[in-house]
Short mmCIF file of C-alpha atoms and ligand atoms in Angstrom, two decimals:
data_model
loop_
_atom_site.label_atom_id
_atom_site.label_comp_id
_atom_site.label_asym_id
_atom_site.label_seq_id
_atom_site.Cartn_x
_atom_site.Cartn_y
_atom_site.Cartn_z
CA MET A 1 -7.67 -3.20 -16.28
CA ASN A 2 -10.85 -3.17 -18.35
CA GLU A 3 -11.17 -4.51 -21.86
CA GLU A 4 -10.84 -1.11 -23.48
CA GLN A 5 -7.62 -0.43 -21.62
CA ARG A 6 -6.31 -3.86 -22.41
CA LEU A 7 -6.71 -3.02 -26.08
CA GLN A 8 -5.17 0.37 -25.53
CA SER A 9 -2.21 -1.02 -23.67
CA VAL A 10 -0.57 -2.44 -26.77
CA GLN A 11 2.95 -1.12 -26.69
CA VAL A 12 3.54 1.45 -29.35
CA LYS A 13 6.97 2.50 -30.37
CA GLY A 14 8.11 5.76 -31.74
CA PRO A 15 10.77 6.24 -34.39
CA GLU A 16 14.36 5.24 -33.75
CA PRO A 17 16.41 8.21 -32.58
CA ASP A 18 18.44 8.62 -35.72
CA ARG A 19 15.95 7.34 -38.25
CA LYS A 20 14.38 9.94 -40.53
CA VAL A 21 11.16 10.96 -38.82
CA GLU A 22 7.91 11.05 -40.76
CA LYS A 23 5.52 13.95 -40.41
CA ASP A 24 2.42 12.05 -39.34
CA TYR A 25 2.93 10.76 -35.82
CA SER A 26 -0.62 9.72 -35.11
CA LYS A 27 0.07 6.11 -36.03
CA TYR A 28 2.55 5.87 -33.15
CA PHE A 29 -0.04 6.37 -30.53
CA GLN A 30 -3.45 6.09 -32.08
CA SER A 31 -4.18 2.80 -30.36
CA VAL A 32 -2.96 3.88 -26.93
CA TYR A 33 -3.66 7.54 -26.93
CA MET A 34 -6.66 9.79 -27.34
CA PRO A 35 -6.08 13.53 -27.51
CA PRO A 36 -7.68 15.64 -24.81
CA SER A 37 -11.09 16.15 -26.33
CA LEU A 38 -13.74 17.90 -24.30
CA LYS A 39 -16.42 16.13 -26.27
CA ASP A 40 -15.08 12.67 -25.52
CA ALA A 41 -14.11 13.50 -21.97
CA LYS A 42 -17.58 14.81 -21.17
CA LYS A 43 -19.06 11.53 -22.38
CA ARG A 44 -17.70 10.07 -19.19
CA GLY A 45 -20.29 7.76 -17.84
CA LYS A 46 -20.72 5.95 -14.58
CA GLU A 47 -18.73 2.98 -15.80
CA GLN A 48 -17.51 0.81 -13.00
CA VAL A 49 -14.19 1.67 -11.38
CA SER A 50 -12.19 -1.50 -10.92
CA TYR A 51 -10.06 -1.88 -7.82
CA HIS A 52 -6.84 -3.86 -7.94
CA LYS A 53 -5.06 -4.97 -4.81
CA ASP A 54 -2.78 -7.44 -6.46
CA PHE A 55 0.11 -5.25 -7.59
CA SER A 56 3.33 -7.22 -7.56
CA ILE A 57 6.61 -7.11 -9.42
CA ASP A 58 6.91 -9.84 -12.01
CA GLU A 59 9.71 -12.31 -11.21
CA GLU A 60 11.35 -11.67 -14.59
CA PHE A 61 11.86 -7.97 -13.67
CA ARG A 62 13.03 -8.47 -10.07
CA ASN A 63 16.72 -7.80 -10.60
CA MET A 64 16.37 -5.34 -13.44
CA GLY A 65 17.80 -2.50 -11.38
CA VAL A 66 20.65 -4.24 -9.60
CA GLY A 67 23.77 -2.09 -10.05
CA ARG A 68 21.73 0.75 -11.53
CA LYS A 69 20.62 4.13 -10.17
CA PHE A 70 17.48 6.21 -10.83
CA TYR A 71 16.80 9.92 -10.66
CA ILE A 72 13.32 11.49 -10.85
CA ARG A 73 12.81 15.23 -11.29
CA THR A 74 9.32 16.31 -10.27
CA TYR A 75 7.42 19.34 -11.52
CA GLY A 76 4.06 20.64 -10.33
CA CYS A 77 1.68 19.73 -7.54
CA GLN A 78 1.73 17.46 -4.51
CA MET A 79 -0.12 14.80 -6.50
CA ASN A 80 2.90 14.62 -8.81
CA GLU A 81 5.29 14.57 -5.85
CA HIS A 82 3.37 11.64 -4.47
CA ASP A 83 3.40 9.84 -7.84
CA THR A 84 7.18 10.25 -7.72
CA GLU A 85 7.18 8.48 -4.34
CA VAL A 86 5.27 5.60 -5.91
CA MET A 87 7.64 5.39 -8.89
CA ALA A 88 10.62 5.55 -6.51
CA GLY A 89 9.02 2.67 -4.57
CA ILE A 90 8.72 0.62 -7.75
CA PHE A 91 12.33 1.40 -8.76
CA MET A 92 13.59 0.26 -5.34
CA GLU A 93 11.62 -3.00 -5.59
CA LEU A 94 13.29 -3.56 -8.94
CA GLY A 95 16.68 -3.25 -7.22
CA TYR A 96 17.58 0.28 -8.38
CA LYS A 97 19.23 2.71 -5.94
CA PRO A 98 18.24 6.37 -5.77
CA THR A 99 20.67 9.15 -6.69
CA ASP A 100 20.20 12.89 -6.35
CA THR A 101 22.18 13.88 -9.42
CA ALA A 102 21.16 13.33 -13.01
CA GLN A 103 24.83 12.84 -14.02
CA ASP A 104 25.08 9.80 -11.79
CA ALA A 105 21.88 8.09 -12.95
CA ASP A 106 21.20 5.15 -15.25
CA VAL A 107 17.54 6.12 -15.59
CA ILE A 108 16.26 9.71 -15.51
CA LEU A 109 12.54 10.42 -15.38
CA LEU A 110 10.93 13.85 -15.70
CA ASN A 111 7.58 13.74 -13.90
CA THR A 112 5.91 16.66 -15.61
CA CYS A 113 3.15 19.21 -15.03
CA ALA A 114 0.81 20.57 -17.72
CA ILE A 115 -1.13 23.14 -15.74
CA ARG A 116 0.54 26.23 -17.25
CA GLU A 117 2.69 26.85 -20.27
CA ASN A 118 5.80 27.85 -18.30
CA ALA A 119 5.73 24.50 -16.48
CA GLU A 120 5.86 22.78 -19.87
CA ASN A 121 8.60 25.05 -21.21
CA LYS A 122 10.83 24.16 -18.27
CA VAL A 123 10.52 20.48 -19.17
CA PHE A 124 11.36 21.03 -22.82
CA GLY A 125 14.38 23.11 -21.72
CA GLU A 126 15.51 20.30 -19.43
CA LEU A 127 15.09 17.69 -22.16
CA GLY A 128 17.40 19.82 -24.30
CA HIS A 129 20.06 19.94 -21.55
CA LEU A 130 19.85 16.22 -20.90
CA LYS A 131 20.72 15.39 -24.49
CA GLN A 132 24.37 15.89 -23.60
CA LEU A 133 24.18 13.17 -20.91
CA LYS A 134 22.63 10.77 -23.42
CA THR A 135 25.52 11.44 -25.78
CA GLU A 136 28.06 10.76 -23.02
CA ASN A 137 26.26 7.63 -21.84
CA PRO A 138 24.24 5.84 -24.54
CA ASP A 139 23.02 3.28 -21.96
CA LEU A 140 21.23 5.98 -20.03
CA LEU A 141 17.42 5.77 -20.21
CA LEU A 142 15.60 9.11 -20.36
CA GLY A 143 11.85 9.15 -19.76
CA VAL A 144 8.97 11.60 -19.63
CA CYS A 145 5.90 10.87 -17.50
CA GLY A 146 3.22 12.83 -15.64
CA CYS A 147 0.57 15.18 -17.00
CA MET A 148 2.40 16.42 -20.11
CA SER A 149 2.62 12.93 -21.52
CA GLN A 150 -1.19 12.79 -21.57
CA GLU A 151 -1.21 15.57 -24.19
CA GLU A 152 -1.12 14.59 -27.83
CA SER A 153 0.76 17.74 -28.85
CA VAL A 154 3.51 17.03 -26.32
CA VAL A 155 3.97 13.43 -27.43
CA SER A 156 4.20 14.63 -31.05
CA LYS A 157 6.75 17.27 -30.12
CA ILE A 158 8.91 14.78 -28.22
CA LEU A 159 8.77 12.27 -31.06
CA LYS A 160 9.74 14.97 -33.51
CA THR A 161 12.22 17.17 -31.65
CA TYR A 162 13.50 15.18 -28.67
CA SER A 163 14.16 11.80 -30.22
CA HIS A 164 16.84 11.12 -27.58
CA VAL A 165 13.96 10.38 -25.17
CA ASP A 166 13.61 6.61 -24.60
CA LEU A 167 10.23 6.30 -22.89
CA ILE A 168 7.00 8.23 -22.41
CA PHE A 169 4.25 7.00 -20.15
CA GLY A 170 1.07 8.53 -18.82
CA THR A 171 -0.49 9.17 -15.41
CA HIS A 172 -2.61 6.00 -15.67
CA ASN A 173 0.41 3.82 -16.50
CA ILE A 174 2.61 4.29 -13.43
CA HIS A 175 2.03 0.73 -12.19
CA ARG A 176 3.31 -0.48 -15.59
CA LEU A 177 6.75 1.06 -14.98
CA PRO A 178 8.55 -2.34 -14.73
CA ASN A 179 7.15 -3.47 -18.10
CA ILE A 180 7.85 -0.10 -19.72
CA LEU A 181 11.47 -0.09 -18.50
CA HIS A 182 11.90 -3.67 -19.65
CA GLU A 183 10.59 -2.74 -23.08
CA ALA A 184 12.89 0.30 -23.23
CA TYR A 185 15.96 -1.87 -22.43
CA MET A 186 14.96 -4.41 -25.05
CA SER A 187 14.28 -2.03 -27.91
CA LYS A 188 16.17 0.77 -29.56
CA GLU A 189 12.95 2.60 -30.26
CA MET A 190 11.11 5.12 -28.16
CA VAL A 191 8.51 3.35 -26.00
CA VAL A 192 5.24 5.24 -25.64
CA GLU A 193 2.54 3.94 -23.32
CA VAL A 194 -0.19 6.43 -22.57
CA TRP A 195 -3.70 5.27 -21.74
CA SER A 196 -6.10 8.08 -22.33
CA LYS A 197 -8.97 6.31 -20.66
CA GLU A 198 -8.85 5.33 -17.04
CA GLY A 199 -11.11 3.49 -14.67
CA ASP A 200 -8.85 1.71 -12.25
CA VAL A 201 -7.70 2.28 -8.70
CA ILE A 202 -4.58 0.32 -7.92
CA GLU A 203 -3.84 -0.42 -4.29
CA ASN A 204 -0.71 -1.64 -2.53
CA LEU A 205 1.72 0.03 -4.89
CA PRO A 206 5.10 0.38 -3.18
CA LYS A 207 6.03 3.88 -1.99
CA SER A 208 9.35 5.36 -1.06
CA ARG A 209 8.33 8.42 0.93
CA LEU A 210 10.52 11.49 0.67
CA ARG A 211 9.91 12.67 4.20
CA LYS A 212 9.63 11.10 7.61
CA THR A 213 7.27 13.55 9.31
CA LYS A 214 4.59 14.44 6.75
CA ALA A 215 3.02 11.90 4.43
CA TRP A 216 0.81 12.31 1.39
CA VAL A 217 -2.15 9.97 1.01
CA ASN A 218 -4.28 9.89 -2.14
CA ILE A 219 -7.97 9.70 -1.41
CA MET A 220 -9.14 10.09 -4.99
CA TYR A 221 -7.88 10.53 -8.50
CA GLY A 222 -9.07 12.68 -11.40
CA CYS A 223 -11.55 15.50 -11.72
CA ASP A 224 -14.98 15.79 -13.36
CA LYS A 225 -15.44 19.53 -12.90
CA PHE A 226 -14.13 20.74 -16.27
CA CYS A 227 -13.40 24.32 -15.28
CA THR A 228 -12.94 25.89 -18.71
CA TYR A 229 -9.25 26.80 -18.23
CA CYS A 230 -8.09 23.54 -16.71
CA ILE A 231 -6.26 20.64 -18.35
CA VAL A 232 -6.50 18.37 -15.28
CA PRO A 233 -9.75 16.55 -16.16
CA TYR A 234 -8.03 15.48 -19.40
CA THR A 235 -4.63 14.56 -17.99
CA ARG A 236 -5.82 12.90 -14.77
CA GLY A 237 -9.08 11.37 -15.96
CA LYS A 238 -12.41 10.95 -14.27
CA GLU A 239 -13.04 11.03 -10.54
CA ARG A 240 -12.22 7.73 -8.87
CA SER A 241 -12.26 7.42 -5.09
CA ARG A 242 -10.22 4.95 -3.09
CA ARG A 243 -12.24 2.77 -0.73
CA PRO A 244 -12.42 4.24 2.80
CA GLU A 245 -10.98 1.09 4.40
CA ASP A 246 -7.84 1.34 2.21
CA ILE A 247 -7.30 5.01 3.11
CA ILE A 248 -7.91 4.42 6.81
CA SER A 249 -5.53 1.50 6.90
CA GLU A 250 -2.81 3.49 5.10
CA VAL A 251 -3.17 6.38 7.59
CA ARG A 252 -3.09 3.94 10.55
CA HIS A 253 0.03 2.38 9.17
CA LEU A 254 1.70 5.80 8.75
CA ALA A 255 0.75 6.75 12.31
CA ALA A 256 2.34 3.52 13.56
CA GLN A 257 5.50 4.39 11.62
CA GLY A 258 5.74 7.68 13.51
CA TYR A 259 4.45 10.15 10.90
CA LYS A 260 3.07 13.30 12.51
CA GLU A 261 1.06 14.80 9.68
CA ILE A 262 -1.07 13.46 6.83
CA MET A 263 -2.00 15.44 3.74
CA LEU A 264 -4.97 13.83 1.99
CA LEU A 265 -4.72 14.40 -1.75
CA GLY A 266 -7.16 14.74 -4.61
CA GLN A 267 -7.81 17.24 -7.41
CA ASN A 268 -11.26 17.86 -5.97
CA VAL A 269 -11.40 16.13 -2.59
CA ASN A 270 -14.89 17.39 -1.85
CA ALA A 271 -16.23 15.03 -4.49
CA TYR A 272 -14.74 12.13 -2.50
CA GLY A 273 -17.03 9.10 -2.40
CA LYS A 274 -19.56 10.36 -4.98
CA ASP A 275 -18.47 7.64 -7.39
CA ILE A 276 -18.66 4.76 -4.90
CA GLU A 277 -22.19 3.65 -5.48
CA ASP A 278 -22.55 1.02 -2.80
CA LEU A 279 -21.54 3.47 -0.07
CA ASN A 280 -23.09 6.67 1.16
CA TYR A 281 -19.78 7.92 2.45
CA ARG A 282 -18.25 11.34 1.73
CA LEU A 283 -15.30 13.47 2.78
CA GLY A 284 -17.01 14.46 6.05
CA ASP A 285 -17.42 10.78 6.96
CA LEU A 286 -13.81 10.04 6.09
CA MET A 287 -12.51 12.94 8.18
CA ASP A 288 -14.73 11.85 11.06
CA ASP A 289 -13.19 8.37 10.93
CA LEU A 290 -9.62 9.62 10.50
CA ARG A 291 -10.10 11.93 13.51
CA HIS A 292 -9.87 8.87 15.77
CA ILE A 293 -6.45 7.82 14.54
CA ASP A 294 -3.57 8.69 16.81
CA ILE A 295 -1.71 11.10 14.53
CA PRO A 296 -1.34 14.79 15.43
CA ARG A 297 -2.37 16.53 12.21
CA ILE A 298 -4.56 15.78 9.21
CA ARG A 299 -5.10 18.15 6.26
CA PHE A 300 -6.55 17.84 2.78
CA THR A 301 -6.07 19.52 -0.58
CA THR A 302 -7.57 20.67 -2.81
CA SER A 303 -11.14 21.76 -2.24
CA HIS A 304 -13.80 22.88 -4.65
CA PRO A 305 -16.24 25.33 -3.01
CA ARG A 306 -19.22 23.78 -4.75
CA ASP A 307 -19.03 20.37 -3.09
CA PHE A 308 -17.99 21.67 0.35
CA ASP A 309 -20.92 20.35 2.39
CA ASP A 310 -22.32 21.12 5.85
CA HIS A 311 -21.42 17.73 7.27
CA LEU A 312 -17.76 18.29 6.43
CA ILE A 313 -17.84 21.68 8.17
CA GLU A 314 -19.48 20.09 11.22
CA VAL A 315 -16.77 17.42 11.37
CA LEU A 316 -13.88 19.87 10.86
CA ALA A 317 -15.27 21.95 13.74
CA LYS A 318 -14.52 18.99 16.05
CA LYS A 319 -10.83 19.84 15.50
CA GLY A 320 -8.53 17.45 17.46
CA ASN A 321 -6.14 16.34 14.76
CA LEU A 322 -8.19 18.06 12.02
CA VAL A 323 -6.34 21.35 11.54
CA GLU A 324 -8.04 24.75 11.33
CA HIS A 325 -6.65 25.60 7.91
CA ILE A 326 -8.59 25.18 4.67
CA HIS A 327 -7.26 25.77 1.18
CA LEU A 328 -10.30 26.86 -0.81
CA PRO A 329 -9.54 27.98 -4.37
CA VAL A 330 -11.89 30.76 -5.46
CA GLN A 331 -10.15 31.67 -8.78
CA SER A 332 -12.01 35.00 -9.24
CA GLY A 333 -14.25 37.44 -7.37
CA SER A 334 -16.31 38.35 -10.44
CA ASN A 335 -19.56 36.51 -11.17
CA ASP A 336 -19.10 37.00 -14.91
CA ILE A 337 -15.64 35.46 -14.85
CA LEU A 338 -16.71 32.65 -12.51
CA LYS A 339 -19.45 31.88 -15.00
CA ILE A 340 -17.15 31.62 -18.01
CA MET A 341 -14.73 29.61 -15.90
CA ALA A 342 -17.67 27.20 -15.29
CA ARG A 343 -16.94 27.21 -11.57
CA LYS A 344 -20.68 26.81 -10.92
CA TYR A 345 -20.84 29.13 -7.90
CA THR A 346 -21.15 32.87 -7.50
CA ARG A 347 -19.26 35.35 -5.34
CA GLU A 348 -22.32 35.39 -3.04
CA HIS A 349 -22.35 31.56 -2.70
CA PHE A 350 -18.66 31.63 -1.90
CA LEU A 351 -19.12 34.29 0.78
CA GLU A 352 -22.00 32.28 2.26
CA LEU A 353 -19.78 29.21 2.42
CA VAL A 354 -17.02 31.21 4.11
CA ALA A 355 -19.54 32.58 6.63
CA LYS A 356 -20.71 29.04 7.43
CA ILE A 357 -17.14 27.82 7.88
CA ARG A 358 -16.25 30.79 10.10
CA ALA A 359 -19.39 30.33 12.22
CA ALA A 360 -18.38 26.71 12.89
CA ILE A 361 -14.60 27.28 13.14
CA PRO A 362 -14.07 30.91 14.24
CA ASP A 363 -10.26 30.69 14.21
CA VAL A 364 -10.06 29.05 10.76
CA SER A 365 -7.31 30.20 8.39
CA LEU A 366 -8.28 30.30 4.72
CA SER A 367 -5.99 30.29 1.72
CA THR A 368 -6.84 30.21 -1.96
CA ASP A 369 -5.83 30.04 -5.64
CA ILE A 370 -6.53 32.94 -7.99
CA ILE A 371 -6.17 33.37 -11.74
CA VAL A 372 -5.83 36.90 -13.12
CA GLY A 373 -6.10 38.04 -16.72
CA TYR A 374 -8.77 35.54 -17.78
CA PRO A 375 -9.79 36.16 -21.42
CA ASN A 376 -11.41 39.60 -21.63
CA GLU A 377 -11.27 40.22 -17.86
CA THR A 378 -12.07 43.91 -17.33
CA GLU A 379 -10.48 46.21 -14.75
CA GLU A 380 -13.77 46.19 -12.79
CA GLN A 381 -13.90 42.38 -12.79
CA PHE A 382 -10.33 42.25 -11.56
CA GLU A 383 -11.13 44.76 -8.80
CA GLU A 384 -13.94 42.43 -7.71
CA THR A 385 -11.27 39.80 -7.12
CA LEU A 386 -9.28 42.25 -5.00
CA SER A 387 -12.36 43.19 -2.99
CA LEU A 388 -13.39 39.55 -2.48
CA TYR A 389 -9.88 38.75 -1.26
CA ARG A 390 -10.15 41.42 1.41
CA GLU A 391 -13.74 40.58 2.28
CA VAL A 392 -12.90 36.91 2.91
CA GLY A 393 -9.65 37.83 4.67
CA PHE A 394 -7.59 35.09 2.99
CA GLU A 395 -4.27 34.59 4.76
CA MET A 396 -2.36 33.18 1.80
CA ALA A 397 -2.81 32.65 -1.94
CA TYR A 398 -1.21 31.05 -4.96
CA THR A 399 -1.72 33.55 -7.75
CA TYR A 400 -1.38 32.95 -11.48
CA ILE A 401 -1.68 34.69 -14.80
CA TYR A 402 -4.11 32.75 -16.98
CA SER A 403 -2.30 30.41 -19.33
CA PRO A 404 -4.23 28.97 -22.30
CA ARG A 405 -4.11 25.16 -22.41
CA GLU A 406 -4.69 23.51 -25.75
CA GLY A 407 -7.84 21.41 -25.82
CA THR A 408 -9.65 23.36 -23.08
CA PRO A 409 -12.67 25.57 -23.91
CA ALA A 410 -10.96 28.74 -22.63
CA ALA A 411 -8.11 28.30 -25.11
CA LYS A 412 -10.60 28.97 -27.90
CA MET A 413 -11.80 32.25 -26.37
CA LYS A 414 -10.57 35.46 -27.96
CA ASP A 415 -8.61 37.50 -25.44
CA ASN A 416 -8.31 41.28 -25.52
CA VAL A 417 -6.23 41.68 -22.35
CA PRO A 418 -2.59 42.53 -23.13
CA LEU A 419 0.11 40.60 -21.24
CA GLU A 420 1.39 43.83 -19.65
CA VAL A 421 -2.04 44.43 -18.12
CA LYS A 422 -2.17 40.85 -16.82
CA LYS A 423 1.26 41.24 -15.24
CA ASP A 424 0.25 44.50 -13.62
CA ARG A 425 -2.88 42.86 -12.18
CA LEU A 426 -0.83 40.01 -10.79
CA GLN A 427 1.48 42.49 -9.06
CA ARG A 428 -1.42 44.44 -7.60
CA LEU A 429 -3.04 41.24 -6.36
CA ASN A 430 0.24 40.02 -4.87
CA ALA A 431 0.61 43.29 -2.97
CA VAL A 432 -2.76 42.64 -1.30
CA VAL A 433 -1.84 39.00 -0.68
CA ASN A 434 1.41 40.06 1.06
CA GLU A 435 -0.36 42.70 3.10
CA LEU A 436 -3.00 40.29 4.41
CA SER A 437 -0.45 37.56 5.05
CA PHE A 438 1.53 39.95 7.25
CA GLU A 439 -1.64 41.07 9.02
CA ALA A 440 -2.54 37.45 9.76
CA LEU A 441 0.91 36.80 11.23
CA LYS A 442 1.15 39.99 13.34
CA PRO A 443 -0.97 38.74 16.27
CA TYR A 444 1.49 35.85 16.76
CA GLU A 445 4.24 38.18 17.98
CA GLY A 446 5.13 37.14 21.54
CA GLN A 447 2.79 34.08 21.37
CA VAL A 448 3.78 30.44 21.70
CA VAL A 449 2.84 28.22 18.72
CA GLU A 450 3.04 24.48 18.08
CA VAL A 451 5.50 23.74 15.27
CA LEU A 452 6.04 20.48 13.44
CA VAL A 453 9.77 20.65 12.71
CA GLU A 454 10.61 19.59 9.15
CA GLY A 455 14.35 20.13 9.15
CA GLU A 456 17.07 22.71 8.77
CA SER A 457 16.08 26.00 7.20
CA LYS A 458 17.02 26.30 3.53
CA ARG A 459 19.12 29.41 4.14
CA ASN A 460 20.89 28.55 7.38
CA PRO A 461 21.63 25.02 8.63
CA ASP A 462 21.85 26.32 12.22
CA VAL A 463 18.21 27.33 12.05
CA LEU A 464 15.31 24.83 12.10
CA ALA A 465 12.11 25.27 10.11
CA GLY A 466 8.61 23.92 10.52
CA TYR A 467 4.93 24.69 10.21
CA THR A 468 2.07 25.47 12.58
CA ARG A 469 -1.35 23.81 12.34
CA LYS A 470 -2.42 26.75 10.15
CA ASN A 471 0.54 26.09 7.87
CA LYS A 472 2.57 29.16 8.89
CA LEU A 473 6.30 28.82 8.38
CA VAL A 474 8.37 29.27 11.56
CA ASN A 475 12.19 29.50 11.69
CA PHE A 476 13.88 29.09 15.04
CA ARG A 477 17.06 27.99 16.79
CA GLY A 478 16.82 24.61 18.44
CA PRO A 479 18.56 21.24 18.79
CA LYS A 480 18.68 18.96 15.72
CA SER A 481 16.90 16.33 17.83
CA ALA A 482 13.75 18.45 17.44
CA ILE A 483 13.55 17.53 13.74
CA GLY A 484 10.45 15.43 13.17
CA GLN A 485 8.95 16.51 16.50
CA LEU A 486 6.20 18.87 17.59
CA VAL A 487 7.76 21.68 19.62
CA ASN A 488 6.57 24.90 21.20
CA VAL A 489 8.13 28.04 19.78
CA GLN A 490 7.77 31.57 21.09
CA ILE A 491 7.48 34.03 18.21
CA THR A 492 9.96 36.91 18.38
CA GLU A 493 9.66 38.43 14.90
CA VAL A 494 6.98 38.45 12.21
CA LYS A 495 7.63 38.90 8.48
CA SER A 496 5.28 38.83 5.48
CA TRP A 497 5.45 35.08 4.90
CA SER A 498 7.19 33.59 7.92
CA MET A 499 7.98 34.06 11.58
CA ASN A 500 11.13 33.74 13.68
CA GLY A 501 11.16 32.43 17.22
CA GLU A 502 12.82 30.60 20.10
CA MET A 503 12.07 27.01 21.02
CA VAL A 504 10.34 26.63 24.37
CA GLU A 505 9.62 22.92 24.89
CA VAL A 506 8.55 19.69 23.18
CA VAL A 507 4.77 19.40 22.99
CA ASN A 508 3.25 16.44 24.79
CA LEU A 509 2.03 14.28 21.94
CA GLU A 510 -1.52 13.57 22.99
CA VAL A 511 -4.33 13.48 20.51
CA LYS A 512 -7.88 13.36 21.74
CA VAL A 513 -9.75 10.27 20.63
N1 5AD B 1 -3.83 29.06 -16.18
C1 5AD B 1 -3.48 29.59 -14.99
N2 5AD B 1 -3.68 29.00 -13.83
C2 5AD B 1 -4.29 27.80 -13.84
N3 5AD B 1 -4.64 26.96 -12.84
C3 5AD B 1 -5.21 25.87 -13.39
N4 5AD B 1 -5.24 25.98 -14.72
C4 5AD B 1 -4.69 27.17 -15.03
C5 5AD B 1 -4.44 27.85 -16.25
N5 5AD B 1 -4.79 27.34 -17.42
C6 5AD B 1 -4.45 27.27 -11.43
C7 5AD B 1 -5.78 27.31 -10.67
C8 5AD B 1 -5.71 26.03 -9.87
C9 5AD B 1 -4.23 25.91 -9.60
C10 5AD B 1 -3.77 24.55 -9.19
O1 5AD B 1 -3.64 26.28 -10.84
O2 5AD B 1 -5.78 28.43 -9.82
O3 5AD B 1 -6.46 26.09 -8.68
FE1 SF4 B 2 -9.07 21.90 -12.63
FE2 SF4 B 2 -9.57 22.02 -10.00
FE3 SF4 B 2 -11.44 22.85 -11.80
FE4 SF4 B 2 -10.85 20.22 -11.51
S1 SF4 B 2 -11.80 21.60 -9.97
S2 SF4 B 2 -11.11 21.33 -13.44
S3 SF4 B 2 -8.64 20.29 -11.09
S4 SF4 B 2 -9.40 23.76 -11.38
#
């Protein structure tokens, strides 16, 4: 923790639940919280990232959770899911037991997402529902964490409208969970601890992983790209990379525990290593080192096309445990829109990058993220997105209607595109996405694919479900003992988004070194 954070970490309490609430809330978080300001955020310098390897639970908190249960509801991306695993790890070290129902819990946390408005609305809706549980059980602690708690407007709204909330903490405060819980038990007031400035990487935090086959591993935190629509650089802070030796040792450890797949996580993984000044070591170098670890599959998400360098492509082309699937968000096919999004590449640059990747990895599968209905997007600009989608031959996409996020530059842009038009564009894009997904799956009919079996299918417990190296969902009948294993499945039927098949045999687990 640097000096600035130390000052910011002063615990600030909100109003008591039933006390009359004043209108000006700024005093409750002015010393711990800075609103997402582009001006301040862009002032980000090269200040030193401090690494901490000394996380431990204070003796005084050790038995805090004995006889108590926790429940965490997670919204949003894989980064959030992984943060939930860390918080679950901390809860368990404090003696709490997990429960999968909110009704049964002594502490409920909502780990929130701020990326689009509907994600936020879901959380506010849930906070409303949970009020009833607080009334039934006044000892229950209800907390809000994750990206929404980094937003000033959200903290104000919770203080004002959801005063039954007991604690709010930010994405940079997760390791402080024991202290925050302690404070919440001790006081009747809402505890708010949100550092708006970051600069630390904290190692050896406990983790209680949700799954036994696939594991998430953070390689970096934050984002410095400032795409004009995106709230992430404000809620997750500046880019901070973990040291390679810490990542490699975590992956080795997971391999030894029997994990079969690693997903490396970062908001912009292609910037990995840029901030570590004493090392000339980037994502390509990391992948090249991880390639030698005896684990069948390694992936990463999410990529920014601008930092995707030739060395990384060269390393990915060596394959082995590096899978031939790349998620490469393009956002739009129009140069004008890309420019106002501040993506800092053009359609032509993107196509060049795709050509380079395909030349090195001919069987690569590409997926993407796309936003439609950006402020003032014209029909022609939207059609450029459709044509780029076909030209690249993406096999899958996450598609979104643009959602203005307070504090971002795009939120200030006037927008002349009616919602109906945006919805229509999303539907037309999704029709192309479905069509190309089906086309990509068609050639698999009759083929045998390697599937990492995750568990029973959601719809039918007699059917198992898993994913191929290219992240295609396969449902098939097979023995429960196949769960967690790599098996061969012959594809018998292809749909738009998944395939059905019959299990053939267990794959011999050999990874080339
Ligand atoms: N509105 C809509 N979609 C957004 N995304 C990020 N910010 C917004 C926003 N304000 C999408 C982008 C990103 C994905 C994770 O979410 O496509 O790649
Ligand atoms: Fe947001 Fe990704 Fe752009 Fe970073 S690179 S600002 S996380 S969309």
